[in-house]
C-alpha cells in the first residue's frame, strides 16, 4: 500500500475503513496495521495485527452486513510526518450470526464508535477504540449490567473472567503526542474539566440552548438538561476519582464548524450514587472519547462514547 493513494488523513482513514470492512479486504490489515500495533479498548489491550484480523473476522461472522459510516475525522499532524485521527463512526448491522452477543437474533442495530488511530504514512501503529456497547446490548434486549454479569459467567466466574483494561496494564506505543494547541480543543477541554470539578454552571454557560447530545447507550438529547443529567450522573458515581485529559485536538476545516476531539479517563473508586447505582468501592477505569462541534451560541453538538458493560464488569468483579 503506497502513501500516495490518499490525499490526506481523512481520505486515508475513511478509505481503509471501507476497504477492510465493506469491501472485505481484511488481508489489507497486514499492511495498514503495523505488525506490533497496540490496540487499547475498554475490554483489553491487544498487541499485533493478527489479533486485530481475528477480531475483525469474528465481528463480520456475527454481523455480516455491517456498514461503517464515517461521520467525521478530527485529526492532528499529517500522513507524511505522523498523525492522530479521531474517527467517529455510525455502524449499522444485523445480528445474523452466533457470537459474543449470543445466538443470532436477526435484530438490526445502529450504534456509534470512536477510534483514535495514530500512524505515519499509510500505516497505523497505535490505537484507542471504544464502541458504544451500551447501545448494542440494549438493542439486543440486554441491560448493560446484566450483560456484564453474563460475560463474567460465560468466562467462568469472577476468578477466571478476563480483567477489563486498566492503565496499570498499559504499554507505551510509538505515539507520544498530545494533539495540538488549537483554541477549540482547549475550549472543550476547559468545559469538561470544569464539569468534572462540579462546576455544572459551565453547561448553561458554554452549551447552546439547542445543543444536540449523543451519549452512551445510544441516547440522543436536545437542550442542556440531558447534558447536565449525563455528566452529573457519571461524575456522581465516581466523585473522588481522577479525571484526566490525555489528548486534545481542535480544528477549523472548510464547510465544517469549529470542532474538537478529546480522549479522557476517569480512574478511581465507585464511591457515589449516580448512573452506576449503589456505591461499591470498586476500583474503576473509564476510557472515554468525545467530539464537540461549536456554533455562534456555544457547544452545538456533543458526541461521547464509553463502554457501559465494561464499567459494570469492573463493579461486579469487585463485588463478586
mmCIF file of C-alpha atoms in Angstrom:
data_model
loop_
_atom_site.group_PDB
_atom_site.id
_atom_site.type_symbol
_atom_site.label_atom_id
_atom_site.label_comp_id
_atom_site.label_asym_id
_atom_site.label_seq_id
_atom_site.Cartn_x
_atom_site.Cartn_y
_atom_site.Cartn_z
ATOM 1 C CA UNK A 1 0.000 0.000 0.000
ATOM 2 C CA UNK A 2 1.514 3.304 -1.023
ATOM 3 C CA UNK A 3 1.028 6.574 0.688
ATOM 4 C CA UNK A 4 0.161 8.487 -2.484
ATOM 5 C CA UNK A 5 -3.183 6.670 -2.868
ATOM 6 C CA UNK A 6 -4.565 9.048 -0.226
ATOM 7 C CA UNK A 7 -4.789 12.818 -0.413
ATOM 8 C CA UNK A 8 -4.920 13.464 3.357
ATOM 9 C CA UNK A 9 -5.618 11.839 6.744
ATOM 10 C CA UNK A 10 -9.457 11.765 6.478
ATOM 11 C CA UNK A 11 -9.264 10.317 2.962
ATOM 12 C CA UNK A 12 -6.930 7.584 4.242
ATOM 13 C CA UNK A 13 -8.939 6.737 7.401
ATOM 14 C CA UNK A 14 -12.305 6.662 5.600
ATOM 15 C CA UNK A 15 -10.786 4.741 2.684
ATOM 16 C CA UNK A 16 -9.063 1.965 4.625
ATOM 17 C CA UNK A 17 -12.081 1.516 6.913
ATOM 18 C CA UNK A 18 -14.345 0.874 3.945
ATOM 19 C CA UNK A 19 -11.711 -1.309 2.292
ATOM 20 C CA UNK A 20 -11.360 -3.541 5.370
ATOM 21 C CA UNK A 21 -14.986 -3.900 6.451
ATOM 22 C CA UNK A 22 -17.283 -3.402 3.496
ATOM 23 C CA UNK A 23 -15.002 -4.399 0.611
ATOM 24 C CA UNK A 24 -13.840 -7.419 2.682
ATOM 25 C CA UNK A 25 -10.180 -6.510 2.256
ATOM 26 C CA UNK A 26 -9.376 -7.921 5.695
ATOM 27 C CA UNK A 27 -5.961 -9.099 4.492
ATOM 28 C CA UNK A 28 -5.009 -5.453 3.860
ATOM 29 C CA UNK A 29 -4.683 -5.172 7.659
ATOM 30 C CA UNK A 30 -1.270 -6.831 7.212
ATOM 31 C CA UNK A 31 -0.167 -3.577 5.540
ATOM 32 C CA UNK A 32 -2.411 -0.898 7.045
ATOM 33 C CA UNK A 33 -1.765 -2.003 10.650
ATOM 34 C CA UNK A 34 1.805 -2.306 11.948
ATOM 35 C CA UNK A 35 2.770 -5.895 12.919
ATOM 36 C CA UNK A 36 3.253 -4.837 16.553
ATOM 37 C CA UNK A 37 0.356 -2.337 16.806
ATOM 38 C CA UNK A 38 -1.064 -1.764 20.298
ATOM 39 C CA UNK A 39 -4.872 -1.569 20.383
ATOM 40 C CA UNK A 40 -6.476 -0.460 23.643
ATOM 41 C CA UNK A 41 -10.199 -0.851 24.276
ATOM 42 C CA UNK A 42 -12.261 -0.964 27.483
ATOM 43 C CA UNK A 43 -12.159 -4.765 27.208
ATOM 44 C CA UNK A 44 -8.410 -5.302 26.938
ATOM 45 C CA UNK A 45 -5.090 -4.366 25.398
ATOM 46 C CA UNK A 46 -4.098 -6.330 22.278
ATOM 47 C CA UNK A 47 -0.697 -6.306 20.575
ATOM 48 C CA UNK A 48 -0.164 -7.235 16.934
ATOM 49 C CA UNK A 49 -2.242 -7.104 13.768
ATOM 50 C CA UNK A 50 -3.010 -10.863 13.837
ATOM 51 C CA UNK A 51 -5.278 -10.257 16.843
ATOM 52 C CA UNK A 52 -6.951 -7.361 15.040
ATOM 53 C CA UNK A 53 -7.573 -9.564 11.977
ATOM 54 C CA UNK A 54 -9.072 -12.356 14.123
ATOM 55 C CA UNK A 55 -11.394 -9.905 15.898
ATOM 56 C CA UNK A 56 -12.472 -8.357 12.575
ATOM 57 C CA UNK A 57 -13.391 -11.764 11.158
ATOM 58 C CA UNK A 58 -15.314 -12.732 14.325
ATOM 59 C CA UNK A 59 -17.311 -9.490 14.164
ATOM 60 C CA UNK A 60 -18.144 -9.994 10.477
ATOM 61 C CA UNK A 61 -19.234 -13.579 11.164
ATOM 62 C CA UNK A 62 -21.739 -12.272 13.725
ATOM 63 C CA UNK A 63 -22.720 -9.131 11.743
ATOM 64 C CA UNK A 64 -22.057 -9.937 8.053
ATOM 65 C CA UNK A 65 -23.841 -6.846 6.650
ATOM 66 C CA UNK A 66 -22.054 -4.387 8.932
ATOM 67 C CA UNK A 67 -21.511 -0.898 7.500
ATOM 68 C CA UNK A 68 -19.213 1.758 8.969
ATOM 69 C CA UNK A 69 -20.388 5.251 8.090
ATOM 70 C CA UNK A 70 -17.677 7.789 8.848
ATOM 71 C CA UNK A 71 -19.338 10.893 10.318
ATOM 72 C CA UNK A 72 -16.123 12.824 10.931
ATOM 73 C CA UNK A 73 -12.341 12.525 11.179
ATOM 74 C CA UNK A 74 -10.833 15.106 13.542
ATOM 75 C CA UNK A 75 -7.059 14.904 13.273
ATOM 76 C CA UNK A 76 -3.712 16.460 14.068
ATOM 77 C CA UNK A 77 -0.489 16.060 12.090
ATOM 78 C CA UNK A 78 -0.145 14.691 8.564
ATOM 79 C CA UNK A 79 0.352 11.432 6.666
ATOM 80 C CA UNK A 80 3.954 12.365 5.915
ATOM 81 C CA UNK A 81 5.052 13.405 9.395
ATOM 82 C CA UNK A 82 2.734 11.298 11.555
ATOM 83 C CA UNK A 83 -0.870 11.820 12.657
ATOM 84 C CA UNK A 84 -3.545 11.068 15.227
ATOM 85 C CA UNK A 85 -7.046 10.714 13.779
ATOM 86 C CA UNK A 86 -10.181 10.602 15.907
ATOM 87 C CA UNK A 87 -12.689 8.824 13.651
ATOM 88 C CA UNK A 88 -16.374 8.958 14.599
ATOM 89 C CA UNK A 89 -18.425 6.196 13.019
ATOM 90 C CA UNK A 90 -22.087 5.228 12.883
ATOM 91 C CA UNK A 91 -22.387 1.469 12.433
ATOM 92 C CA UNK A 92 -25.438 -0.356 11.118
ATOM 93 C CA UNK A 93 -25.572 -4.146 11.348
ATOM 94 C CA UNK A 94 -27.925 -7.125 11.581
ATOM 95 C CA UNK A 95 -27.240 -9.703 14.303
ATOM 96 C CA UNK A 96 -27.271 -12.614 11.846
ATOM 97 C CA UNK A 97 -24.667 -14.974 13.334
ATOM 98 C CA UNK A 98 -23.872 -16.517 16.694
ATOM 99 C CA UNK A 99 -21.041 -14.901 18.634
ATOM 100 C CA UNK A 100 -20.105 -12.868 21.703
ATOM 101 C CA UNK A 101 -23.648 -11.497 21.931
ATOM 102 C CA UNK A 102 -25.155 -14.989 21.985
ATOM 103 C CA UNK A 103 -27.379 -16.770 19.487
ATOM 104 C CA UNK A 104 -28.333 -14.787 16.386
ATOM 105 C CA UNK A 105 -31.449 -12.666 16.952
ATOM 106 C CA UNK A 106 -31.884 -11.109 13.489
ATOM 107 C CA UNK A 107 -32.145 -7.686 15.196
ATOM 108 C CA UNK A 108 -30.968 -4.593 13.363
ATOM 109 C CA UNK A 109 -28.567 -2.341 15.269
ATOM 110 C CA UNK A 110 -27.309 1.231 14.975
ATOM 111 C CA UNK A 111 -24.546 2.482 17.262
ATOM 112 C CA UNK A 112 -21.521 4.760 17.405
ATOM 113 C CA UNK A 113 -17.797 4.091 17.677
ATOM 114 C CA UNK A 114 -14.898 6.497 18.074
ATOM 115 C CA UNK A 115 -11.429 5.223 17.168
ATOM 116 C CA UNK A 116 -8.282 7.237 17.837
ATOM 117 C CA UNK A 117 -5.629 5.915 15.430
ATOM 118 C CA UNK A 118 -2.027 7.081 15.270
ATOM 119 C CA UNK A 119 0.325 6.340 12.415
ATOM 120 C CA UNK A 120 2.659 7.589 9.765
ATOM 121 C CA UNK A 121 2.366 7.250 6.002
ATOM 122 C CA UNK A 122 -0.295 4.635 5.275
ATOM 123 C CA UNK A 123 0.212 2.515 8.399
ATOM 124 C CA UNK A 124 -1.483 2.705 11.799
ATOM 125 C CA UNK A 125 0.734 1.775 14.748
ATOM 126 C CA UNK A 126 -1.229 2.803 17.870
ATOM 127 C CA UNK A 127 -4.983 2.772 18.593
ATOM 128 C CA UNK A 128 -7.625 3.552 21.232
ATOM 129 C CA UNK A 129 -11.031 2.106 20.300
ATOM 130 C CA UNK A 130 -14.400 2.500 22.036
ATOM 131 C CA UNK A 131 -17.738 1.110 20.884
ATOM 132 C CA UNK A 132 -20.997 2.275 22.447
ATOM 133 C CA UNK A 133 -21.569 -1.227 23.719
ATOM 134 C CA UNK A 134 -24.390 0.015 25.960
ATOM 135 C CA UNK A 135 -26.325 0.845 22.781
ATOM 136 C CA UNK A 136 -25.504 -2.562 21.235
ATOM 137 C CA UNK A 137 -26.672 -4.669 24.171
ATOM 138 C CA UNK A 138 -29.823 -2.617 24.785
ATOM 139 C CA UNK A 139 -30.901 -3.129 21.163
ATOM 140 C CA UNK A 140 -30.310 -6.874 21.638
ATOM 141 C CA UNK A 141 -32.571 -6.899 24.705
ATOM 142 C CA UNK A 142 -29.953 -6.799 27.487
ATOM 143 C CA UNK A 143 -29.469 -4.343 30.340
ATOM 144 C CA UNK A 144 -25.750 -3.363 30.396
ATOM 145 C CA UNK A 145 -25.358 -4.600 33.994
ATOM 146 C CA UNK A 146 -26.975 -7.937 33.120
ATOM 147 C CA UNK A 147 -24.763 -8.290 30.042
ATOM 148 C CA UNK A 148 -21.672 -7.670 32.194
ATOM 149 C CA UNK A 149 -22.847 -10.396 34.609
ATOM 150 C CA UNK A 150 -23.391 -12.710 31.614
ATOM 151 C CA UNK A 151 -19.840 -12.035 30.358
ATOM 152 C CA UNK A 152 -18.404 -12.956 33.772
ATOM 153 C CA UNK A 153 -20.487 -16.140 33.885
ATOM 154 C CA UNK A 154 -19.517 -17.217 30.345
ATOM 155 C CA UNK A 155 -15.836 -16.619 31.174
ATOM 156 C CA UNK A 156 -16.012 -19.000 34.137
ATOM 157 C CA UNK A 157 -16.973 -16.733 37.024
ATOM 158 C CA UNK A 158 -15.155 -13.929 38.867
ATOM 159 C CA UNK A 159 -11.969 -15.965 39.398
ATOM 160 C CA UNK A 160 -11.484 -16.820 35.712
ATOM 161 C CA UNK A 161 -13.063 -13.803 33.996
ATOM 162 C CA UNK A 162 -10.787 -11.526 31.976
ATOM 163 C CA UNK A 163 -9.990 -8.189 33.591
ATOM 164 C CA UNK A 164 -11.095 -5.059 31.700
ATOM 165 C CA UNK A 165 -8.431 -2.581 30.605
ATOM 166 C CA UNK A 166 -6.742 -0.612 33.398
ATOM 167 C CA UNK A 167 -3.877 1.884 32.976
ATOM 168 C CA UNK A 168 -1.658 -0.412 35.073
ATOM 169 C CA UNK A 169 -1.711 -2.856 32.114
ATOM 170 C CA UNK A 170 -0.874 -0.229 29.507
ATOM 171 C CA UNK A 171 2.185 -0.405 27.310
ATOM 172 C CA UNK A 172 3.698 2.658 25.686
ATOM 173 C CA UNK A 173 3.225 2.704 21.934
ATOM 174 C CA UNK A 174 5.081 4.762 19.350
ATOM 175 C CA UNK A 175 2.639 7.686 19.565
ATOM 176 C CA UNK A 176 3.547 10.050 22.393
ATOM 177 C CA UNK A 177 1.784 13.177 21.100
ATOM 178 C CA UNK A 178 -0.842 15.170 22.985
ATOM 179 C CA UNK A 179 -2.646 16.571 19.933
ATOM 180 C CA UNK A 180 -2.481 20.261 19.085
ATOM 181 C CA UNK A 181 -2.977 23.616 20.805
ATOM 182 C CA UNK A 182 -5.903 24.831 18.658
ATOM 183 C CA UNK A 183 -8.268 27.067 20.631
ATOM 184 C CA UNK A 184 -11.342 24.861 20.033
ATOM 185 C CA UNK A 185 -9.659 21.827 21.594
ATOM 186 C CA UNK A 186 -8.602 23.952 24.562
ATOM 187 C CA UNK A 187 -12.130 25.318 24.893
ATOM 188 C CA UNK A 188 -13.757 21.866 25.010
ATOM 189 C CA UNK A 189 -11.040 20.604 27.363
ATOM 190 C CA UNK A 190 -11.749 23.517 29.710
ATOM 191 C CA UNK A 191 -15.523 22.856 29.629
ATOM 192 C CA UNK A 192 -15.166 19.167 30.556
ATOM 193 C CA UNK A 193 -12.589 19.968 33.241
ATOM 194 C CA UNK A 194 -14.984 22.481 34.822
ATOM 195 C CA UNK A 195 -17.850 19.964 34.739
ATOM 196 C CA UNK A 196 -15.655 17.281 36.334
ATOM 197 C CA UNK A 197 -14.743 19.783 39.074
ATOM 198 C CA UNK A 198 -18.500 20.028 39.818
ATOM 199 C CA UNK A 199 -18.937 23.404 38.091
ATOM 200 C CA UNK A 200 -22.211 22.347 36.452
ATOM 201 C CA UNK A 201 -22.921 26.033 35.683
ATOM 202 C CA UNK A 202 -20.452 25.539 32.813
ATOM 203 C CA UNK A 203 -23.215 23.711 30.917
ATOM 204 C CA UNK A 204 -25.744 26.568 30.526
ATOM 205 C CA UNK A 205 -22.832 28.992 30.139
ATOM 206 C CA UNK A 206 -20.953 27.098 27.396
ATOM 207 C CA UNK A 207 -23.501 24.890 25.601
ATOM 208 C CA UNK A 208 -26.006 26.196 23.052
ATOM 209 C CA UNK A 209 -29.567 26.101 24.467
ATOM 210 C CA UNK A 210 -30.450 23.915 21.461
ATOM 211 C CA UNK A 211 -27.472 21.557 21.889
ATOM 212 C CA UNK A 212 -27.876 18.063 20.465
ATOM 213 C CA UNK A 213 -26.157 15.413 22.593
ATOM 214 C CA UNK A 214 -25.307 11.850 21.551
ATOM 215 C CA UNK A 215 -24.338 9.994 24.707
ATOM 216 C CA UNK A 216 -23.586 6.363 25.707
ATOM 217 C CA UNK A 217 -26.443 3.900 25.357
ATOM 218 C CA UNK A 218 -27.443 5.433 22.029
ATOM 219 C CA UNK A 219 -29.173 8.279 23.877
ATOM 220 C CA UNK A 220 -29.984 11.436 21.889
ATOM 221 C CA UNK A 221 -30.795 14.580 23.848
ATOM 222 C CA UNK A 222 -31.853 18.123 22.996
ATOM 223 C CA UNK A 223 -31.151 21.111 25.207
ATOM 224 C CA UNK A 224 -28.949 21.466 28.263
ATOM 225 C CA UNK A 225 -30.934 19.266 30.683
ATOM 226 C CA UNK A 226 -29.885 15.911 29.127
ATOM 227 C CA UNK A 227 -26.260 17.114 29.075
ATOM 228 C CA UNK A 228 -26.460 18.043 32.772
ATOM 229 C CA UNK A 229 -28.112 14.712 33.678
ATOM 230 C CA UNK A 230 -25.482 12.712 31.807
ATOM 231 C CA UNK A 231 -22.349 14.391 33.154
ATOM 232 C CA UNK A 232 -23.825 14.748 36.665
ATOM 233 C CA UNK A 233 -24.827 11.062 36.727
ATOM 234 C CA UNK A 234 -21.368 9.996 35.597
ATOM 235 C CA UNK A 235 -19.379 12.213 37.972
ATOM 236 C CA UNK A 236 -21.699 11.488 40.924
ATOM 237 C CA UNK A 237 -20.866 7.763 40.615
ATOM 238 C CA UNK A 238 -17.129 8.460 40.991
ATOM 239 C CA UNK A 239 -16.870 11.722 42.959
ATOM 240 C CA UNK A 240 -13.349 11.122 44.308
ATOM 241 C CA UNK A 241 -11.934 9.571 41.106
ATOM 242 C CA UNK A 242 -9.306 11.322 38.991
ATOM 243 C CA UNK A 243 -10.456 12.865 35.705
ATOM 244 C CA UNK A 244 -7.655 13.247 33.169
ATOM 245 C CA UNK A 245 -7.486 14.513 29.583
ATOM 246 C CA UNK A 246 -4.862 12.549 27.665
ATOM 247 C CA UNK A 247 -5.230 14.001 24.173
ATOM 248 C CA UNK A 248 -6.927 17.029 22.635
ATOM 249 C CA UNK A 249 -7.379 18.237 19.073
ATOM 250 C CA UNK A 250 -9.106 21.325 17.754
ATOM 251 C CA UNK A 251 -9.721 22.022 14.062
ATOM 252 C CA UNK A 252 -11.166 24.510 11.603
ATOM 253 C CA UNK A 253 -11.871 22.977 8.187
ATOM 254 C CA UNK A 254 -13.734 24.254 5.100
ATOM 255 C CA UNK A 255 -17.517 23.705 5.266
ATOM 256 C CA UNK A 256 -17.240 22.425 8.861
ATOM 257 C CA UNK A 257 -17.933 24.092 12.248
ATOM 258 C CA UNK A 258 -15.023 24.563 14.671
ATOM 259 C CA UNK A 259 -14.695 21.189 16.386
ATOM 260 C CA UNK A 260 -12.738 19.271 18.970
ATOM 261 C CA UNK A 261 -11.821 15.691 19.868
ATOM 262 C CA UNK A 262 -10.761 14.624 23.366
ATOM 263 C CA UNK A 263 -9.525 11.359 24.842
ATOM 264 C CA UNK A 264 -10.042 11.276 28.601
ATOM 265 C CA UNK A 265 -10.376 8.923 31.538
ATOM 266 C CA UNK A 266 -11.886 8.611 34.999
ATOM 267 C CA UNK A 267 -9.924 6.371 37.373
ATOM 268 C CA UNK A 268 -10.783 5.691 41.000
ATOM 269 C CA UNK A 269 -13.370 4.358 43.402
ATOM 270 C CA UNK A 270 -17.066 3.765 42.721
ATOM 271 C CA UNK A 271 -17.962 5.700 45.866
ATOM 272 C CA UNK A 272 -21.091 7.688 44.972
ATOM 273 C CA UNK A 273 -24.701 7.286 43.917
ATOM 274 C CA UNK A 274 -25.156 8.050 40.200
ATOM 275 C CA UNK A 275 -25.704 6.238 36.923
ATOM 276 C CA UNK A 276 -23.995 3.088 38.278
ATOM 277 C CA UNK A 277 -26.266 2.588 41.281
ATOM 278 C CA UNK A 278 -25.303 1.826 44.867
ATOM 279 C CA UNK A 279 -21.645 2.661 45.697
ATOM 280 C CA UNK A 280 -19.466 -0.450 45.910
ATOM 281 C CA UNK A 281 -15.967 0.920 46.459
ATOM 282 C CA UNK A 282 -14.823 -0.864 43.273
ATOM 283 C CA UNK A 283 -11.681 0.450 41.583
ATOM 284 C CA UNK A 284 -12.866 1.510 38.113
ATOM 285 C CA UNK A 285 -11.200 2.883 35.000
ATOM 286 C CA UNK A 286 -13.371 4.518 32.328
ATOM 287 C CA UNK A 287 -11.805 5.199 28.929
ATOM 288 C CA UNK A 288 -13.716 7.990 27.182
ATOM 289 C CA UNK A 289 -13.659 9.628 23.766
ATOM 290 C CA UNK A 290 -15.710 12.660 22.805
ATOM 291 C CA UNK A 291 -16.248 15.072 19.926
ATOM 292 C CA UNK A 292 -17.778 18.541 20.039
ATOM 293 C CA UNK A 293 -18.947 20.995 17.382
ATOM 294 C CA UNK A 294 -19.302 24.688 18.181
ATOM 295 C CA UNK A 295 -21.640 27.327 16.792
ATOM 296 C CA UNK A 296 -22.317 31.022 17.422
ATOM 297 C CA UNK A 297 -24.124 30.279 20.716
ATOM 298 C CA UNK A 298 -21.731 27.731 22.191
ATOM 299 C CA UNK A 299 -21.268 23.972 22.046
ATOM 300 C CA UNK A 300 -23.838 22.856 19.443
ATOM 301 C CA UNK A 301 -23.355 19.080 19.168
ATOM 302 C CA UNK A 302 -21.617 16.667 21.542
ATOM 303 C CA UNK A 303 -20.769 13.003 20.956
ATOM 304 C CA UNK A 304 -19.483 10.892 23.857
ATOM 305 C CA UNK A 305 -18.608 7.192 23.973
ATOM 306 C CA UNK A 306 -17.539 4.921 26.787
ATOM 307 C CA UNK A 307 -18.365 1.246 27.340
ATOM 308 C CA UNK A 308 -21.074 0.805 29.998
ATOM 309 C CA UNK A 309 -20.911 -3.035 30.218
ATOM 310 C CA UNK A 310 -17.181 -2.901 30.932
ATOM 311 C CA UNK A 311 -17.707 -0.338 33.693
ATOM 312 C CA UNK A 312 -20.311 -2.691 35.169
ATOM 313 C CA UNK A 313 -17.928 -5.630 34.734
ATOM 314 C CA UNK A 314 -15.340 -3.886 36.936
ATOM 315 C CA UNK A 315 -18.006 -3.154 39.564
ATOM 316 C CA UNK A 316 -19.374 -6.727 39.532
ATOM 317 C CA UNK A 317 -15.915 -8.350 39.629
ATOM 318 C CA UNK A 318 -15.195 -6.279 42.752
ATOM 319 C CA UNK A 319 -18.445 -7.272 44.455
ATOM 320 C CA UNK A 320 -18.149 -10.920 43.387
#
